[in-house]
Protein backbone atom coordinates (compact mmCIF):
# COMPACT_ATOMS: atom_id res chain seq x y z
CA UNK A 1 0.00 0.00 0.00
CA UNK A 2 2.75 2.48 0.85
CA UNK A 3 4.46 1.85 -2.50
CA UNK A 4 1.19 2.74 -4.24
CA UNK A 5 0.74 5.87 -2.14
CA UNK A 6 4.37 6.95 -2.59
CA UNK A 7 3.84 6.90 -6.37
CA UNK A 8 0.90 9.31 -6.10
CA UNK A 9 1.79 12.94 -6.85
CA UNK A 10 1.60 15.19 -3.82
CA UNK A 11 1.51 12.28 -1.35
CA UNK A 12 3.30 13.02 1.91
CA UNK A 13 4.70 10.43 4.24
CA UNK A 14 2.58 11.51 7.19
CA UNK A 15 0.80 8.22 7.72
CA UNK A 16 -1.46 8.27 10.74
CA UNK A 17 -1.28 12.02 11.38
CA UNK A 18 -4.44 13.33 13.07
CA UNK A 19 -6.08 16.10 11.01
CA UNK A 20 -9.16 16.84 13.11
CA UNK A 21 -12.78 15.85 13.51
CA UNK A 22 -16.20 16.65 12.18
CA UNK A 23 -18.78 17.95 14.64
CA UNK A 24 -21.23 15.29 15.86
CA UNK A 25 -23.93 14.81 13.24
CA UNK A 26 -22.15 16.98 10.64
CA UNK A 27 -21.52 14.05 8.32
CA UNK A 28 -21.98 10.31 8.12
CA UNK A 29 -19.08 7.88 8.10
CA UNK A 30 -18.18 6.91 4.49
CA UNK A 31 -18.83 3.32 3.43
CA UNK A 32 -15.51 3.23 1.56
CA UNK A 33 -12.43 5.37 1.06
CA UNK A 34 -10.48 5.88 -2.17
CA UNK A 35 -7.25 7.56 -3.19
CA UNK A 36 -6.68 11.32 -3.03
CA UNK A 37 -9.46 12.03 -0.54
CA UNK A 38 -12.32 10.23 -2.29
CA UNK A 39 -15.07 8.80 -0.11
CA UNK A 40 -18.05 6.67 -1.16
CA UNK A 41 -21.43 6.80 0.56
CA UNK A 42 -24.26 4.32 -0.07
CA UNK A 43 -27.68 5.95 0.09
CA UNK A 44 -31.09 4.27 -0.10
CA UNK A 45 -34.21 5.84 -1.53
CA UNK A 46 -37.82 5.29 -0.46
CA UNK A 47 -37.97 2.04 -2.49
CA UNK A 48 -34.76 0.75 -0.81
CA UNK A 49 -32.74 1.17 -4.04
CA UNK A 50 -29.06 1.77 -3.29
CA UNK A 51 -27.07 4.55 -4.96
CA UNK A 52 -23.34 5.14 -4.53
CA UNK A 53 -22.37 8.78 -4.06
CA UNK A 54 -18.66 9.64 -4.37
CA UNK A 55 -17.37 12.84 -2.79
CA UNK A 56 -13.94 14.35 -2.29
CA UNK A 57 -13.07 15.05 1.34
CA UNK A 58 -11.40 18.36 2.18
CA UNK A 59 -7.61 18.39 2.62
CA UNK A 60 -7.97 19.73 6.14
CA UNK A 61 -10.67 18.57 8.51
CA UNK A 62 -11.66 21.12 11.15
mmCIF file of C-alpha atoms in Angstrom:
data_model
loop_
_atom_site.group_PDB
_atom_site.id
_atom_site.type_symbol
_atom_site.label_atom_id
_atom_site.label_comp_id
_atom_site.label_asym_id
_atom_site.label_seq_id
_atom_site.Cartn_x
_atom_site.Cartn_y
_atom_site.Cartn_z
ATOM 1 C CA UNK A 1 0.000 0.000 0.000
ATOM 2 C CA UNK A 2 2.753 2.478 0.849
ATOM 3 C CA UNK A 3 4.455 1.847 -2.497
ATOM 4 C CA UNK A 4 1.190 2.736 -4.235
ATOM 5 C CA UNK A 5 0.740 5.875 -2.137
ATOM 6 C CA UNK A 6 4.368 6.945 -2.593
ATOM 7 C CA UNK A 7 3.837 6.896 -6.370
ATOM 8 C CA UNK A 8 0.902 9.310 -6.103
ATOM 9 C CA UNK A 9 1.789 12.940 -6.853
ATOM 10 C CA UNK A 10 1.597 15.185 -3.817
ATOM 11 C CA UNK A 11 1.506 12.285 -1.345
ATOM 12 C CA UNK A 12 3.295 13.020 1.908
ATOM 13 C CA UNK A 13 4.702 10.434 4.239
ATOM 14 C CA UNK A 14 2.580 11.514 7.188
ATOM 15 C CA UNK A 15 0.798 8.224 7.715
ATOM 16 C CA UNK A 16 -1.464 8.266 10.739
ATOM 17 C CA UNK A 17 -1.275 12.024 11.385
ATOM 18 C CA UNK A 18 -4.438 13.331 13.068
ATOM 19 C CA UNK A 19 -6.082 16.102 11.012
ATOM 20 C CA UNK A 20 -9.159 16.838 13.106
ATOM 21 C CA UNK A 21 -12.780 15.854 13.510
ATOM 22 C CA UNK A 22 -16.204 16.650 12.176
ATOM 23 C CA UNK A 23 -18.782 17.949 14.641
ATOM 24 C CA UNK A 24 -21.226 15.293 15.858
ATOM 25 C CA UNK A 25 -23.934 14.813 13.237
ATOM 26 C CA UNK A 26 -22.148 16.982 10.643
ATOM 27 C CA UNK A 27 -21.519 14.051 8.322
ATOM 28 C CA UNK A 28 -21.977 10.311 8.123
ATOM 29 C CA UNK A 29 -19.077 7.880 8.095
ATOM 30 C CA UNK A 30 -18.177 6.915 4.487
ATOM 31 C CA UNK A 31 -18.827 3.321 3.430
ATOM 32 C CA UNK A 32 -15.505 3.231 1.563
ATOM 33 C CA UNK A 33 -12.426 5.374 1.063
ATOM 34 C CA UNK A 34 -10.483 5.876 -2.172
ATOM 35 C CA UNK A 35 -7.249 7.562 -3.189
ATOM 36 C CA UNK A 36 -6.680 11.323 -3.035
ATOM 37 C CA UNK A 37 -9.457 12.031 -0.542
ATOM 38 C CA UNK A 38 -12.315 10.227 -2.294
ATOM 39 C CA UNK A 39 -15.068 8.796 -0.115
ATOM 40 C CA UNK A 40 -18.051 6.673 -1.158
ATOM 41 C CA UNK A 41 -21.433 6.801 0.564
ATOM 42 C CA UNK A 42 -24.257 4.319 -0.067
ATOM 43 C CA UNK A 43 -27.676 5.953 0.085
ATOM 44 C CA UNK A 44 -31.087 4.265 -0.104
ATOM 45 C CA UNK A 45 -34.206 5.837 -1.535
ATOM 46 C CA UNK A 46 -37.823 5.294 -0.460
ATOM 47 C CA UNK A 47 -37.966 2.038 -2.493
ATOM 48 C CA UNK A 48 -34.764 0.753 -0.813
ATOM 49 C CA UNK A 49 -32.744 1.168 -4.039
ATOM 50 C CA UNK A 50 -29.064 1.768 -3.295
ATOM 51 C CA UNK A 51 -27.069 4.547 -4.959
ATOM 52 C CA UNK A 52 -23.338 5.135 -4.525
ATOM 53 C CA UNK A 53 -22.374 8.785 -4.059
ATOM 54 C CA UNK A 54 -18.664 9.643 -4.372
ATOM 55 C CA UNK A 55 -17.369 12.838 -2.787
ATOM 56 C CA UNK A 56 -13.936 14.354 -2.288
ATOM 57 C CA UNK A 57 -13.068 15.047 1.338
ATOM 58 C CA UNK A 58 -11.399 18.358 2.180
ATOM 59 C CA UNK A 59 -7.612 18.390 2.618
ATOM 60 C CA UNK A 60 -7.969 19.729 6.145
ATOM 61 C CA UNK A 61 -10.667 18.575 8.506
ATOM 62 C CA UNK A 62 -11.658 21.120 11.150
#
